Amino acid sequence: MLKFTFQHINNAKNNNGNSWKPIFVFFALLSFLSVSSQNLKKEVDSIVKEIGINNRVNQLLLESKAENEKKARQEKYINYQRVQKQNRIFNLIELEVQNAKFLLNRGFDYKDITEEIHQLKEWEEFSVKGIVGKQFRVLTDRNLSSTSILLYELLKRTNNRLKKISIENQQLGRTREKIDSLVAEKNLYYVPKDSIAREIYRLQSLKMNTDIDIISERLKNAVDSIQTLEIMGDQLRFKIETDIIINDRLRKIEVDQLFTKKVPVFERPNIKKLMIDDPMAFSIKTNYLVVYFYLINNKNSILTMLILILGTAIYFKLQKRKFLDFGYKKDMLINFYMLNNPLASAILVVLNIYQFILPMPPLIFSIIIWTISTIALTIIMWRSINTFIWKIWTAIFLLNLLAFFDLIILIHFVGESFLILGINCLGIAIGVYAFINRSKIQRKVYLWYILAATILQFLSFYYLVNGNYNLSKFLMTKSVYTIVTIFSLYSTFIIVKEINLISKILEGVDEDKRKKTLIGIPHKFTLGYYLILFVCCFLLMVRNTYTFQNIIDPFRNTLSEPRSLGNITFTFENIMIFIIVILLSSFISKVVSFLASDDQIISTKNKTKNFGSMLFLSRIAIVTLGVLIAFASAGIPMDKLTLIISALGVGIGFGMQNLVNNLISGLIIAFEKPVSLDDIIEVGTQSGKMKSIGIRSSVVTTFDGADVIIPNGELLNQNLTNWTLGSSTRRSEIRFGVAYGTDLELTKKLIFEILENNKNVLMKPLPAIWFTKFGDSSIDLVLKYWISHFDFDNDTRSELIIAIDKTLKENNIVIPFSQQDIHIITKEIEIEPESEPEPKIEPEE
């Protein structure tokens, strides 16, 4: 490079001595820069190398620091999570400890439950006394059946108590298990590294251990006590189940040997061997327990029966009051049972019908019902039957009391045998007496069953003498209560028919006619009634027997067996209960509707204005309550009811608008009261008296006697004119004219006196008499007056017209009639000759 530079410099010197300096300077500067750049590059390379090393060191240091921070934060997070889990476990343990304290403090009445189990055990020993081990010489069917009822009731109560004990045991066991599982959590025993957290952990652990030690001991004692009760209950249940098996086997043996087994019925037994001091006291206590358990288990059904008796008695009383208000005397109503004594009739009807609804009442309870029915029927028949029938019925009533006393006796002794013989003799005597005087018995059905019962009494006497005690008592019982039930059921059928007959009689009652004694129900029924009577009597007589129960029990078990349809569980028994409750509520609603009609209320003048609305709302309440009770009785959950309502909503949206409109309109009518019973109304082209207000429609009786059914929606949608809404008064008018030249002041005075003398014309406000215009042939006038009631309008108008005509004639005042003169004008009319028709020219084609 330098050599090349010097060569160029020499060349420059040779060529031109003056230009070589700049070139020299240029190349010198270029050489300097080249050397400087090489040195700078080396320095830069050394600096870059040093920076790279430093960066690597810094990166390694940062990575190490980040890793350390990561581990520290992770460890801190893990510690935090462990502490949080630990706190949650402490909280859960505290919650379960509090729950256990609540269960323990709420308490389980071990003392009362222990006493109840002991009481059940005593009842079990009492009920099987003399039966298990065959301690009684004579095992009576009544004692075996009563023992069976008691044992099944005791088993049911024991199972219910064991179920409660099991639920309590499960609750305490689950609580104890939860506490033990939480205490076993490994996170519970993590010791925090932070000093504050560590101290908190120490305090929590100390408190937890103290609480757990205390509550665990209490839970252990409670569970041990409950398990002890459960063992006692299980032992009692096993004992009762064993007794039931033995008792059922003995009942089956007695039934199989009913016609063959003979016992010494007239020998005095050894009471000491029976382990019973007083057989009568034992029998009374057993029957008391049977009735007590049945009443407790079926209190809702019994309460419903009492309510029905009260409601039916009120209804019968209203019917009787209606007849009395129409002018009938009490002696005229004697042939109708329900009018003769409403309360006794209600008791008789409800007891005889409702006993078929009661769930399998024991024999002693059925006998109590029949005895009460007999007393009620005796009260009804006190004055309504002839002397001969009264004698027969008095003897039957006495026979019923003796049989009732005998059926209370569960343990045989000699005195009872003679009592049965006495009942047999009395029953046979009644039958013979009735047969001799059979012509005096108008209702032959009584004679038939009395003779049948007499035959049973004779057979009972025969079998008792021959030692067939159970068969004899069975025949005697069925003989007496066949007559009682026939009389009661037959009278019930009569009262049911009387309800319809009385409604028809009320429709045709004329208050102005002379009243006479009402004729009762005819003595003859159709063959269908007699068949129903026989079937009902037969069911009542055999339903408490062992054979019938063995036949009906599988059917009852089938009805009560749970069945599934998808996710829905149901039983046929629940469905039947649902239908029965719906039908019963519908029947009660119809009875209320029957009371609401204008022919059934007590009296128009005594009836309040809101009577119809109150009855209508009562009907809606009855139906609504019946539906809710039906769902509850059938065990249908309320969420299913919500689904049904939703489905109904869809149906309403598509095709039930008119029905719902009428139902809602009925509610509006009931609450707003634009119309009430007996109001005089005009709806569209129909006018008449409001007869009844129904849920969907109302009935209006026209003045021609026709009943017009008007949907409630139309009553509100159309222009409704109610003449008697505010009051029953009405303004009416009469228009006529007097001849020209009449003394108008005298005419006005005479007419005012006529209005004043009429009892139906009100003087406040005063009547108005106006002369309106000079007519073609008279001076026209109008008189306007108010009458006390809308019903008197036509009668009052007629009376006033008659009085006005008579008074005006007496005072020589003429009421002119229109006269018109007809003038006939005769005029000759020329008839022009007819011209010949012009020829018709047909157009050429």
XYZ file of N, CA and C in Angstrom, residues 614-692:
237
model
N -123.793 -16.026 49.445
C -123.106 -16.779 50.494
C -123.120 -18.275 50.181
N -124.262 -18.781 49.733
C -124.339 -20.187 49.394
C -123.464 -20.513 48.187
N -123.432 -19.604 47.220
C -122.607 -19.828 46.040
C -121.130 -19.885 46.402
N -120.684 -18.935 47.227
C -119.296 -18.959 47.675
C -119.012 -20.193 48.520
N -119.995 -20.616 49.287
C -119.812 -21.840 50.080
C -119.621 -23.041 49.161
N -120.364 -23.091 48.083
C -120.211 -24.199 47.133
C -118.822 -24.198 46.511
N -118.342 -23.020 46.126
C -117.000 -22.944 45.556
C -115.961 -23.371 46.590
N -116.132 -22.911 47.820
C -115.188 -23.290 48.877
C -115.219 -24.795 49.127
N -116.418 -25.384 49.097
C -116.540 -26.829 49.328
C -115.834 -27.608 48.230
N -116.054 -27.210 46.978
C -115.420 -27.917 45.862
C -113.901 -27.753 45.913
N -113.433 -26.532 46.172
C -111.994 -26.299 46.240
C -111.367 -27.080 47.383
N -111.998 -27.006 48.554
C -111.492 -27.757 49.699
C -111.535 -29.261 49.434
N -112.586 -29.709 48.758
C -112.669 -31.129 48.428
C -111.544 -31.579 47.517
N -111.181 -30.753 46.536
C -110.080 -31.108 45.634
C -108.764 -31.179 46.400
N -108.508 -30.187 47.261
C -107.260 -30.186 48.034
C -107.203 -31.381 48.987
N -108.322 -31.659 49.653
C -108.355 -32.815 50.565
C -108.182 -34.110 49.784
N -108.758 -34.165 48.587
C -108.611 -35.368 47.766
C -107.147 -35.607 47.405
N -106.440 -34.555 47.023
C -105.020 -34.693 46.715
C -104.227 -35.099 47.950
N -104.540 -34.456 49.084
C -103.803 -34.776 50.308
C -104.121 -36.187 50.796
N -105.396 -36.593 50.738
C -105.791 -37.921 51.208
C -105.207 -39.021 50.324
N -105.129 -38.737 49.036
C -104.581 -39.731 48.124
C -103.070 -39.778 48.134
N -102.425 -38.867 48.871
C -100.970 -38.863 48.940
C -100.307 -38.319 47.702
N -101.013 -37.523 46.920
C -100.439 -36.936 45.703
C -99.671 -35.677 46.094
N -98.375 -35.572 45.749
C -97.602 -34.384 46.125
C -98.156 -33.130 45.470
N -97.895 -32.012 46.121
C -98.406 -30.748 45.604
C -97.707 -30.326 44.315
N -96.458 -30.814 44.088
C -95.804 -30.462 42.824
C -96.520 -31.098 41.632
N -97.131 -32.276 41.870
C -97.937 -32.875 40.803
C -99.182 -32.031 40.546
N -99.725 -31.439 41.608
C -100.873 -30.551 41.439
C -100.492 -29.350 40.595
N -99.269 -28.863 40.755
C -98.785 -27.744 39.940
C -98.733 -28.132 38.466
N -98.278 -29.354 38.186
C -98.248 -29.821 36.795
C -99.654 -29.915 36.214
N -100.593 -30.392 37.025
C -101.973 -30.504 36.550
C -102.541 -29.126 36.249
N -102.274 -28.162 37.138
C -102.759 -26.805 36.919
C -102.138 -26.218 35.650
N -100.852 -26.516 35.421
C -100.198 -26.034 34.199
C -100.854 -26.626 32.961
N -101.150 -27.935 33.027
C -101.831 -28.564 31.892
C -103.212 -27.961 31.672
N -103.914 -27.687 32.776
C -105.218 -27.043 32.648
C -105.077 -25.651 32.037
N -103.990 -24.962 32.376
C -103.772 -23.643 31.793
C -103.635 -23.711 30.279
N -102.928 -24.755 29.810
C -102.804 -24.927 28.358
C -104.174 -25.216 27.745
N -104.944 -26.091 28.413
C -106.284 -26.391 27.912
C -107.179 -25.177 27.894
N -107.044 -24.352 28.936
C -107.841 -23.124 28.991
C -107.483 -22.203 27.829
N -106.180 -22.131 27.525
C -105.760 -21.256 26.446
C -106.283 -21.682 25.099
N -106.526 -22.991 24.917
C -106.950 -23.476 23.611
C -108.466 -23.579 23.464
N -109.152 -24.158 24.421
C -110.557 -24.427 24.170
C -111.506 -24.239 25.321
N -111.062 -23.675 26.431
C -111.937 -23.568 27.598
C -112.156 -22.121 28.012
N -112.007 -21.197 27.052
C -112.159 -19.791 27.418
C -113.559 -19.490 27.922
N -114.565 -20.041 27.228
C -115.942 -19.749 27.627
C -116.251 -20.301 29.008
N -115.765 -21.532 29.273
C -116.012 -22.132 30.586
C -115.367 -21.314 31.686
N -114.105 -20.941 31.482
C -113.411 -20.153 32.506
C -114.052 -18.778 32.642
N -114.506 -18.217 31.517
C -115.182 -16.926 31.571
C -116.431 -17.010 32.438
N -117.188 -18.094 32.276
C -118.391 -18.260 33.092
C -118.055 -18.489 34.562
N -116.988 -19.248 34.811
C -116.599 -19.486 36.206
C -116.151 -18.198 36.880
N -115.316 -17.424 36.201
C -114.849 -16.156 36.769
C -116.018 -15.184 36.915
N -116.923 -15.203 35.951
C -118.101 -14.334 36.053
C -118.950 -14.718 37.252
N -119.035 -16.025 37.517
C -119.768 -16.460 38.705
C -119.146 -15.928 39.979
N -117.812 -15.919 40.044
C -117.143 -15.356 41.220
C -117.403 -13.859 41.332
N -117.378 -13.169 40.203
C -117.645 -11.720 40.227
C -119.069 -11.465 40.712
N -120.014 -12.269 40.237
C -121.401 -12.104 40.692
C -121.500 -12.339 42.186
N -120.748 -13.338 42.687
C -120.824 -13.649 44.116
C -120.256 -12.527 44.962
N -119.157 -11.909 44.520
C -118.519 -10.872 45.322
C -119.137 -9.496 45.069
N -119.395 -9.178 43.803
C -119.927 -7.855 43.481
C -121.414 -7.748 43.764
N -122.129 -8.878 43.673
C -123.564 -8.973 43.973
C -124.417 -8.036 43.112
N -124.267 -8.063 41.789
C -125.200 -7.287 40.957
C -126.589 -7.913 40.905
N -126.696 -9.165 41.319
C -127.981 -9.845 41.324
C -127.954 -10.872 42.449
N -129.105 -11.061 43.100
C -129.248 -12.036 44.176
C -130.483 -12.864 43.918
N -130.669 -13.851 44.766
C -131.847 -14.704 44.625
C -133.130 -13.888 44.752
N -134.121 -14.250 43.929
C -135.455 -13.644 43.934
C -135.475 -12.225 43.375
N -134.359 -11.752 42.826
C -134.378 -10.449 42.168
C -135.134 -10.558 40.844
N -135.835 -9.495 40.498
C -136.528 -9.422 39.208
C -135.569 -8.766 38.228
N -135.190 -9.505 37.178
C -134.164 -9.016 36.268
C -134.656 -9.116 34.837
N -133.951 -8.375 33.963
C -134.149 -8.467 32.521
C -132.774 -8.578 31.884
N -132.566 -9.657 31.133
C -131.304 -9.888 30.421
C -131.639 -10.135 28.964
N -131.259 -9.201 28.107
C -131.594 -9.330 26.697
C -133.101 -9.359 26.516
N -133.596 -10.463 25.967
C -135.044 -10.615 25.755
C -135.715 -11.408 26.872
N -134.935 -11.863 27.854
C -135.485 -12.671 28.929
C -135.698 -11.817 30.177
N -136.812 -12.058 30.849
C -137.092 -11.373 32.106
C -137.773 -12.361 33.035
N -137.515 -12.206 34.309
C -138.118 -13.098 35.290
C -137.423 -12.960 36.630
N -137.612 -13.974 37.480
C -137.082 -13.962 38.843
C -135.851 -14.863 38.915
N -134.783 -14.365 39.574
C -133.565 -15.142 39.727
C -133.833 -16.312 40.667
N -133.667 -17.532 40.139
C -133.961 -18.731 40.910
C -132.740 -19.267 41.632
N -131.610 -19.350 40.947
C -130.394 -19.868 41.575
C -129.185 -19.294 40.858
